[in-house]
Coordinates of C-alpha atoms and ligand atoms in Angstrom, one line a residue:
M1291 CA -47.5 -23.0 -36.1
I1292 CA -47.5 -21.7 -32.5
V1293 CA -45.3 -24.0 -30.1
N1294 CA -44.4 -23.6 -26.9
D1295 CA -41.1 -23.1 -25.9
I1296 CA -38.9 -24.4 -22.9
M1297 CA -40.1 -22.0 -21.4
G1298 CA -43.3 -21.8 -22.3
N1299 CA -43.6 -18.7 -24.2
Q1300 CA -45.9 -19.1 -27.2
I1301 CA -43.0 -19.1 -30.3
P1302 CA -44.1 -19.6 -34.1
D1303 CA -42.4 -23.0 -35.8
F1304 CA -43.3 -23.3 -39.6
E1305 CA -45.7 -26.1 -39.6
M1306 CA -48.6 -24.8 -40.6
T1307 CA -51.9 -25.6 -37.4
E1308 CA -54.4 -28.7 -37.4
N1309 CA -56.6 -25.9 -38.1
M1310 CA -54.7 -23.7 -40.8
R1311 CA -54.8 -27.0 -42.7
M1312 CA -58.3 -28.0 -42.1
V1313 CA -59.0 -24.5 -43.5
R1314 CA -57.1 -24.3 -46.1
D1315 CA -58.3 -28.3 -48.0
V1316 CA -62.0 -27.4 -47.6
A1317 CA -61.2 -23.6 -49.3
R1318 CA -58.9 -25.9 -51.5
A1319 CA -61.5 -28.4 -52.1
F1320 CA -64.3 -25.3 -52.6
A1321 CA -62.6 -23.8 -55.5
E1322 CA -61.8 -26.5 -57.5
K1323 CA -65.6 -27.8 -57.1
E1324 CA -67.4 -24.6 -57.3
I1325 CA -65.2 -21.9 -58.5
K1326 CA -63.2 -22.9 -61.1
P1327 CA -66.3 -24.2 -63.9
V1328 CA -67.5 -20.7 -63.2
I1329 CA -64.4 -19.0 -63.8
M1330 CA -64.4 -17.6 -66.9
K1331 CA -68.0 -17.2 -67.7
Y1332 CA -67.9 -14.8 -64.1
D1333 CA -65.1 -12.8 -66.1
E1334 CA -66.1 -12.1 -69.0
S1335 CA -69.8 -11.6 -68.1
Q1336 CA -68.0 -8.8 -64.9
E1337 CA -71.4 -10.3 -63.7
F1338 CA -71.3 -10.9 -59.4
H1339 CA -71.0 -13.8 -58.5
G1340 CA -73.3 -14.0 -55.7
E1341 CA -73.8 -17.7 -56.2
I1342 CA -70.5 -18.1 -55.4
V1343 CA -71.1 -16.0 -52.0
N1344 CA -74.2 -18.3 -50.7
K1345 CA -71.9 -21.1 -50.9
L1346 CA -69.3 -19.5 -49.6
G1347 CA -71.0 -17.7 -45.6
E1348 CA -72.6 -22.2 -45.7
L1349 CA -68.5 -22.3 -45.3
G1350 CA -68.5 -20.1 -43.0
F1351 CA -66.1 -18.1 -45.0
M1352 CA -67.9 -14.4 -44.8
G1353 CA -67.4 -14.9 -40.9
I1354 CA -63.8 -15.5 -40.8
L1355 CA -62.6 -13.9 -37.6
V1356 CA -66.4 -13.3 -36.2
P1357 CA -66.7 -15.6 -32.8
T1358 CA -68.7 -18.2 -32.9
G1359 CA -71.4 -16.2 -30.4
L1360 CA -72.2 -14.2 -32.9
G1361 CA -72.0 -16.9 -35.9
G1362 CA -69.3 -16.4 -37.1
S1363 CA -66.5 -19.3 -37.4
G1364 CA -64.1 -17.9 -34.8
F1365 CA -60.7 -18.0 -36.5
G1366 CA -57.9 -15.6 -36.4
Y1367 CA -55.9 -14.1 -38.7
L1368 CA -54.0 -17.2 -39.5
E1369 CA -56.6 -18.6 -40.2
Y1370 CA -57.5 -15.6 -42.6
A1371 CA -54.5 -15.8 -44.5
A1372 CA -54.9 -19.9 -45.7
I1373 CA -58.3 -19.5 -47.1
I1374 CA -58.0 -16.2 -48.7
E1375 CA -54.6 -17.4 -50.5
E1376 CA -55.9 -21.1 -51.5
I1377 CA -59.3 -19.4 -53.0
S1378 CA -57.3 -16.7 -54.8
K1379 CA -55.5 -19.1 -56.4
I1380 CA -58.1 -20.7 -58.0
D1381 CA -60.0 -16.9 -58.3
P1382 CA -58.0 -14.0 -57.0
S1383 CA -61.6 -12.0 -57.2
V1384 CA -63.6 -14.2 -55.0
G1385 CA -60.1 -13.7 -52.6
L1386 CA -61.0 -9.8 -53.2
T1387 CA -65.2 -10.4 -52.3
I1388 CA -63.7 -12.4 -48.7
A1389 CA -61.0 -10.5 -48.3
A1390 CA -62.8 -7.1 -48.4
H1391 CA -66.5 -8.4 -46.6
N1392 CA -64.6 -10.2 -44.1
S1393 CA -61.7 -7.2 -43.6
L1394 CA -63.2 -4.0 -43.7
C1395 CA -67.3 -3.5 -43.6
T1396 CA -67.9 -7.2 -40.6
N1397 CA -64.5 -5.6 -39.1
H1398 CA -64.5 -2.7 -38.3
I1399 CA -67.7 -3.1 -37.0
L1400 CA -67.3 -6.2 -35.3
L1401 CA -63.7 -4.0 -33.8
F1402 CA -66.4 -0.8 -33.1
G1403 CA -69.9 -1.4 -32.9
N1404 CA -71.7 -1.4 -29.4
D1405 CA -73.2 -4.4 -28.4
T1406 CA -76.6 -3.7 -30.2
Q1407 CA -75.0 -3.1 -33.6
K1408 CA -73.4 -6.2 -33.4
K1409 CA -76.7 -7.9 -32.8
K1410 CA -78.5 -5.7 -35.1
Y1411 CA -75.4 -6.6 -38.4
I1412 CA -72.9 -9.5 -37.9
P1413 CA -75.2 -11.9 -38.0
D1414 CA -76.1 -11.2 -41.1
L1415 CA -73.0 -10.7 -42.2
S1416 CA -71.0 -14.0 -40.8
S1417 CA -73.6 -16.2 -42.3
G1418 CA -73.6 -14.5 -46.0
K1419 CA -77.2 -13.5 -45.9
K1420 CA -75.8 -9.5 -46.4
I1421 CA -73.0 -8.6 -48.1
G1422 CA -70.9 -5.9 -47.6
A1423 CA -68.6 -2.7 -48.2
W1424 CA -67.1 -0.5 -46.8
A1425 CA -66.1 3.2 -47.6
L1426 CA -63.5 5.2 -47.4
T1427 CA -61.6 6.3 -51.1
E1428 CA -63.0 9.2 -53.1
P1429 CA -63.2 10.6 -56.5
T1430 CA -60.5 13.5 -54.4
S1431 CA -59.2 11.5 -51.9
G1432 CA -57.4 8.3 -51.8
S1433 CA -54.3 7.6 -50.4
D1434 CA -54.7 11.0 -48.9
A1435 CA -58.5 9.3 -47.4
G1436 CA -58.3 12.2 -44.3
G1437 CA -58.7 14.8 -46.9
M1438 CA -62.7 13.9 -47.5
L1439 CA -65.2 16.0 -48.4
T1440 CA -68.7 13.9 -47.8
T1441 CA -70.4 15.2 -44.6
A1442 CA -72.7 13.5 -42.2
V1443 CA -74.7 16.4 -40.6
C1444 CA -76.6 15.4 -37.1
E1445 CA -80.1 16.7 -37.1
G1446 CA -82.1 15.5 -34.8
D1447 CA -81.6 11.8 -34.2
Y1448 CA -80.0 11.5 -37.7
Y1449 CA -76.6 12.4 -39.3
I1450 CA -77.8 13.5 -42.9
L1451 CA -74.9 11.9 -45.3
N1452 CA -73.6 13.5 -48.3
G1453 CA -70.4 12.7 -51.3
N1454 CA -69.4 10.8 -53.4
K1455 CA -67.4 7.3 -52.8
N1456 CA -65.5 5.6 -55.5
F1457 CA -63.9 2.6 -56.2
I1458 CA -66.5 0.2 -53.6
T1459 CA -65.7 -3.2 -53.2
H1460 CA -70.1 -4.1 -53.0
G1461 CA -71.1 -0.8 -53.5
S1462 CA -73.7 -2.1 -56.0
V1463 CA -74.5 -5.7 -54.5
G1464 CA -73.7 -4.8 -50.8
Q1465 CA -76.8 -4.7 -48.4
V1466 CA -74.7 -2.9 -45.4
T1467 CA -71.8 -0.4 -45.6
V1468 CA -68.9 1.8 -43.5
V1469 CA -69.0 4.9 -44.4
T1470 CA -66.7 7.8 -43.1
A1471 CA -67.7 11.1 -43.2
L1472 CA -67.0 14.5 -41.6
T1473 CA -69.0 15.0 -38.9
D1474 CA -66.8 17.9 -38.2
K1475 CA -64.8 19.5 -40.9
S1476 CA -62.2 22.2 -38.6
K1477 CA -60.9 19.1 -37.4
G1478 CA -60.0 17.7 -39.6
K1479 CA -59.3 13.5 -39.9
K1480 CA -60.1 14.4 -36.5
G1481 CA -63.7 15.1 -37.9
I1482 CA -64.0 12.0 -38.9
S1483 CA -66.6 10.2 -37.6
A1484 CA -68.0 6.2 -38.8
F1485 CA -71.4 5.2 -39.9
I1486 CA -72.9 2.0 -40.2
V1487 CA -75.2 2.5 -43.3
E1488 CA -78.4 0.2 -45.0
N1489 CA -78.1 1.0 -48.8
N1490 CA -81.7 0.8 -49.3
T1491 CA -81.0 4.0 -47.5
P1492 CA -83.2 6.9 -49.0
G1493 CA -80.2 8.6 -50.9
F1494 CA -78.2 5.7 -50.7
I1495 CA -76.9 6.4 -54.9
V1496 CA -75.2 3.6 -56.7
A1497 CA -73.6 5.8 -59.4
K1498 CA -71.9 4.2 -61.5
K1499 CA -70.6 0.9 -61.6
E1500 CA -67.0 0.2 -63.1
N1501 CA -65.7 -1.6 -65.6
K1502 CA -62.8 -2.9 -64.4
M1503 CA -58.5 -4.9 -66.5
G1504 CA -59.2 -6.8 -63.5
M1505 CA -60.8 -8.6 -60.6
R1506 CA -64.5 -8.5 -63.6
S1507 CA -66.6 -10.5 -60.9
S1508 CA -66.4 -8.4 -57.7
D1509 CA -68.2 -6.2 -58.2
T1510 CA -66.7 -2.2 -57.1
A1511 CA -68.4 0.8 -57.5
A1512 CA -68.6 4.6 -57.5
I1513 CA -71.6 4.8 -55.0
A1514 CA -73.2 8.5 -53.8
F1515 CA -74.9 10.0 -51.2
D1516 CA -77.4 12.9 -51.4
N1517 CA -78.5 13.5 -47.7
C1518 CA -79.5 10.7 -47.0
R1519 CA -80.2 10.1 -43.2
V1520 CA -78.9 7.5 -41.0
P1521 CA -79.7 7.4 -37.4
K1522 CA -77.7 8.4 -34.9
E1523 CA -77.9 5.3 -33.8
N1524 CA -75.6 4.0 -36.7
L1525 CA -72.4 5.4 -35.8
L1526 CA -69.6 3.5 -34.6
G1527 CA -67.9 4.4 -31.4
E1528 CA -67.9 8.5 -30.3
E1529 CA -68.1 11.3 -33.1
G1530 CA -64.4 12.1 -34.3
N1531 CA -62.8 8.6 -34.7
G1532 CA -63.6 7.1 -37.9
Y1533 CA -60.2 7.8 -39.2
A1534 CA -58.2 6.0 -36.2
Q1535 CA -61.0 3.0 -37.0
A1536 CA -60.2 3.5 -40.4
L1537 CA -56.3 2.8 -40.1
A1538 CA -56.9 0.3 -37.1
V1539 CA -59.3 -2.1 -39.4
L1540 CA -56.3 -1.5 -42.4
D1541 CA -53.3 -2.7 -40.3
G1542 CA -56.2 -6.0 -40.3
G1543 CA -57.0 -6.0 -43.9
R1544 CA -53.6 -5.6 -45.2
I1545 CA -53.2 -8.9 -44.0
S1546 CA -56.3 -10.5 -46.2
I1547 CA -54.7 -8.9 -49.2
A1548 CA -51.1 -10.1 -48.7
A1549 CA -52.9 -13.1 -48.8
L1550 CA -54.7 -12.6 -51.5
A1551 CA -51.2 -11.7 -53.1
L1552 CA -50.0 -15.6 -52.3
G1553 CA -52.2 -16.9 -53.9
I1554 CA -51.8 -14.9 -57.0
A1555 CA -48.4 -15.5 -57.3
Q1556 CA -49.0 -19.6 -56.0
G1557 CA -51.6 -20.0 -58.3
A1558 CA -49.0 -18.0 -62.1
L1559 CA -46.0 -20.6 -60.2
D1560 CA -47.6 -23.3 -59.8
A1561 CA -49.7 -22.8 -63.3
S1562 CA -45.7 -22.2 -65.0
V1563 CA -43.9 -25.5 -63.3
K1564 CA -46.8 -27.1 -65.3
Y1565 CA -46.7 -25.7 -68.7
A1566 CA -42.4 -26.1 -68.0
K1567 CA -43.0 -30.1 -68.0
E1568 CA -45.6 -30.2 -70.6
R1569 CA -44.2 -27.9 -73.8
K1570 CA -41.6 -29.1 -75.7
Q1571 CA -39.2 -27.0 -77.8
F1572 CA -35.8 -27.3 -79.4
G1573 CA -36.0 -31.1 -78.9
K1574 CA -36.0 -30.3 -74.5
F1575 CA -38.8 -29.3 -72.2
I1576 CA -38.7 -25.8 -71.4
G1577 CA -38.3 -26.4 -68.1
D1578 CA -34.6 -28.3 -68.8
F1579 CA -34.0 -24.3 -69.7
Q1580 CA -31.8 -23.1 -67.3
A1581 CA -33.4 -19.9 -68.4
I1582 CA -36.5 -21.1 -66.9
Q1583 CA -35.1 -22.8 -64.0
W1584 CA -33.7 -19.3 -62.2
K1585 CA -37.2 -17.8 -62.9
L1586 CA -38.6 -20.2 -61.6
A1587 CA -36.1 -21.3 -58.3
D1588 CA -36.4 -16.8 -57.6
L1589 CA -39.9 -16.7 -57.7
T1590 CA -40.2 -19.8 -55.3
T1591 CA -38.7 -18.3 -52.9
Q1592 CA -39.5 -14.6 -52.9
I1593 CA -43.1 -16.2 -52.5
E1594 CA -41.9 -18.1 -49.5
A1595 CA -40.7 -15.0 -48.4
A1596 CA -43.0 -13.0 -48.7
R1597 CA -45.6 -16.2 -47.3
L1598 CA -43.5 -16.3 -44.2
L1599 CA -43.7 -12.3 -43.8
N1600 CA -47.1 -12.2 -43.8
Y1601 CA -48.1 -15.3 -41.6
R1602 CA -45.5 -13.2 -38.7
A1603 CA -48.2 -10.1 -39.2
A1604 CA -51.1 -12.7 -38.5
F1605 CA -49.2 -14.2 -35.7
I1606 CA -48.0 -10.6 -33.9
K1607 CA -52.5 -9.6 -35.2
N1608 CA -53.5 -13.2 -33.3
K1609 CA -51.4 -11.9 -30.2
G1610 CA -52.9 -8.0 -30.6
L1611 CA -49.9 -6.9 -30.8
H1612 CA -49.5 -3.2 -32.6
T1613 CA -48.7 -4.6 -36.5
T1614 CA -49.0 -1.9 -38.3
K1615 CA -45.4 -1.6 -40.1
E1616 CA -45.9 -5.9 -40.3
S1617 CA -48.8 -5.6 -42.6
A1618 CA -47.5 -2.5 -44.4
M1619 CA -44.4 -4.9 -45.1
A1620 CA -46.1 -8.1 -45.7
K1621 CA -48.5 -6.3 -48.3
Y1622 CA -45.7 -4.4 -50.0
Y1623 CA -43.8 -7.0 -50.6
A1624 CA -46.8 -10.0 -51.3
A1625 CA -47.8 -7.4 -53.8
E1626 CA -44.7 -7.0 -55.5
V1627 CA -43.9 -10.3 -55.7
A1628 CA -47.0 -11.3 -56.7
V1629 CA -47.1 -8.9 -59.9
Q1630 CA -43.6 -10.3 -60.1
A1631 CA -44.6 -13.8 -60.8
T1632 CA -47.7 -13.0 -62.8
N1633 CA -44.7 -11.2 -65.1
E1634 CA -42.4 -13.9 -64.9
A1635 CA -46.0 -16.3 -65.4
V1636 CA -47.0 -15.3 -69.3
Q1637 CA -43.7 -14.8 -70.0
I1638 CA -42.9 -18.6 -69.3
H1639 CA -46.0 -19.7 -71.8
G1640 CA -45.1 -17.5 -74.4
G1641 CA -48.2 -16.5 -76.7
Y1642 CA -50.2 -19.5 -74.6
G1643 CA -50.1 -16.4 -72.0
F1644 CA -51.7 -14.0 -73.2
I1645 CA -54.4 -16.6 -74.5
K1646 CA -57.2 -16.6 -72.2
D1647 CA -57.2 -20.6 -72.2
F1648 CA -54.3 -20.9 -69.6
P1649 CA -55.2 -19.0 -66.4
V1650 CA -52.1 -17.2 -66.7
E1651 CA -53.8 -14.5 -68.3
K1652 CA -56.2 -14.4 -65.9
F1653 CA -53.6 -13.0 -63.2
Y1654 CA -52.0 -11.3 -65.2
R1655 CA -55.5 -8.7 -65.7
D1656 CA -56.0 -9.3 -61.3
V1657 CA -53.0 -8.8 -60.3
K1658 CA -52.2 -5.6 -60.9
L1659 CA -55.5 -4.6 -57.7
V1660 CA -52.9 -6.0 -55.2
T1661 CA -50.5 -3.1 -55.8
I1662 CA -52.8 -0.5 -55.9
G1663 CA -56.9 -0.8 -53.1
E1664 CA -55.6 -1.0 -48.9
G1665 CA -53.1 1.6 -50.2
T1666 CA -50.3 1.5 -52.9
T1667 CA -46.9 -0.4 -52.5
E1668 CA -45.7 4.3 -52.7
I1669 CA -48.3 4.7 -49.3
Q1670 CA -47.2 0.7 -47.5
K1671 CA -43.6 2.2 -47.7
L1672 CA -43.9 5.4 -46.1
V1673 CA -46.2 3.5 -43.2
I1674 CA -42.8 1.7 -42.9
A1675 CA -41.3 3.7 -42.3
R1676 CA -42.7 6.4 -40.1
E1677 CA -43.3 3.5 -37.6
I1678 CA -39.0 2.9 -37.9
L1679 CA -38.7 7.0 -37.6
G1680 CA -41.4 6.9 -35.2
L1681 CA -42.7 9.8 -37.5
Ligands
LIG224 C1 -60.1 -2.6 -57.7 C2 -60.7 -1.9 -56.4 C3 -61.8 -2.3 -55.3 C4 -61.6 -0.9 -54.5 N1 -62.5 -0.9 -52.6 C5 -62.2 0.0 -52.2 C6 -63.1 -0.6 -50.8 O1 -64.1 -1.2 -50.1 N2 -63.3 0.8 -50.3 C7 -62.3 1.1 -50.2 O2 -62.7 3.1 -50.4 N3 -61.3 2.4 -51.2 C8 -61.6 0.8 -52.0 N4 -60.8 0.5 -53.6 C9 -59.9 2.4 -52.9 C10 -58.3 1.8 -53.1 O3 -58.0 1.9 -51.8 C11 -57.7 3.7 -53.5 O4 -57.5 2.9 -55.3 C12 -55.6 3.5 -53.8 O5 -55.6 4.1 -52.0 C13 -55.0 4.6 -53.9 O6 -56.3 6.1 -54.3 P1 -56.3 6.2 -55.5 O7 -56.8 5.7 -56.6 O8 -56.8 7.7 -55.5 O9 -55.1 7.0 -55.9 P2 -53.7 7.8 -56.3 O10 -54.6 9.0 -54.3 O11 -54.1 8.9 -56.6 O12 -52.6 7.8 -56.1 C14 -52.0 8.1 -57.2 C15 -51.1 8.0 -56.6 O13 -50.2 9.0 -56.2 C16 -49.6 7.4 -55.4 N5 -49.3 8.7 -54.4 C17 -49.6 9.3 -53.3 N6 -49.5 9.7 -52.3 C18 -48.4 9.8 -52.4 C19 -47.6 9.8 -52.1 N7 -47.5 10.6 -50.1 N8 -45.8 9.4 -51.8 C20 -46.1 8.6 -52.9 N9 -46.5 8.0 -53.8 C21 -47.8 9.0 -53.8 C22 -49.7 6.4 -55.4 O14 -48.8 5.7 -55.1 C23 -50.4 6.1 -56.7 O15 -49.6 6.0 -57.6 C24 -60.5 0.4 -54.2 C25 -59.3 0.1 -55.7 C26 -59.8 -0.8 -56.9 C27 -59.0 -0.4 -58.1

């Protein structure tokens, strides 16, 4: 993926690096052996896949971007994308768990925590001993995340949190949550701060576990803060920097959601290719019909284009450069391609795509989240437009 040109500059090539191949193979073997047999059990019961998370921790997949000195795997965004794609090809719910835990909670603390905070929280998050959540969205502020109402009032050695957060991944199963709240209402977005909150703190309330269309074994919950006392030392960075921190965290997070979308799209395509070679109608394999061939050709091309866009965002992110536009483009395009891929995959399977014996039925339900989470498709376009117009 990275080579030196004749001037010695690092440039991307279009092969996976050794590390990417290595983690992809580990993720693939794990997903086949440990996740595939239990997918529908977890999907139907909507139970959180805790046992799988323990094993992900042993593999180093709960601290992918964390330096080895803090107990992580020390990988970059390219390896991260390869892992999420491979796992999501089998079960997107597990892909979402890895993405939310790594990119949102853990990475927020890694990027903006001080040494004491990192040493206290990152090793347990990296090993999977603790599961991380990230609480930005509220009932009345989703896309307009800066319009939040949750408050954090400083009293002595504590901030007192009050308010509600919606759709929080790991809201009911996590142990550590990064929470954004207003410390100064008069300053709007510049009055938002971020805090590390331990979920067993009195006043941290799991208000409602959501019953979802897809991604059902990923935990999603509404949480509330009722005079929740958070020690002052749990403030991340400076007061008033929370919103800017959240946007920076999302720049990386969107690469993981694009990878998640790519896993779903590739999984749906692989299943469709297999089916097209097995299913006969009118005395021919359906893969012999040009209508089916064109669908497969379109999807293969779109998925490859989406993957290259995401690898490019990951490559730029690894260099520490500004990736707001690149991450948004990768997430927007991969998400829309994935929706298209699952729709066509069900169509290619006909009635069999509508029943739970084939994986495309679940992909079709799971996929919609990728056009919504970490910023909807509409918001990605807004972000891209703002970047190109310099707004
Ligand atoms: C399964 C799941 C897991 C999630 N996990 C988390 C999590 O861990 N942490 C967290 O903080 N949040 C999480 N979210 C929340 C997610 O990020 C929000 O749902 C998302 O940002 C959209 O917000 P909303 O649902 O309030 O929709 P709204 O913002 O109300 O949007 C509704 C519609 O209006 C459109 N729209 C809004 N504003 C504009 C505009 N300016 N221009 C054009 N169109 C616009 C949107 O694109 C959308 O189509 C999760 C959501 C889901 C479903």
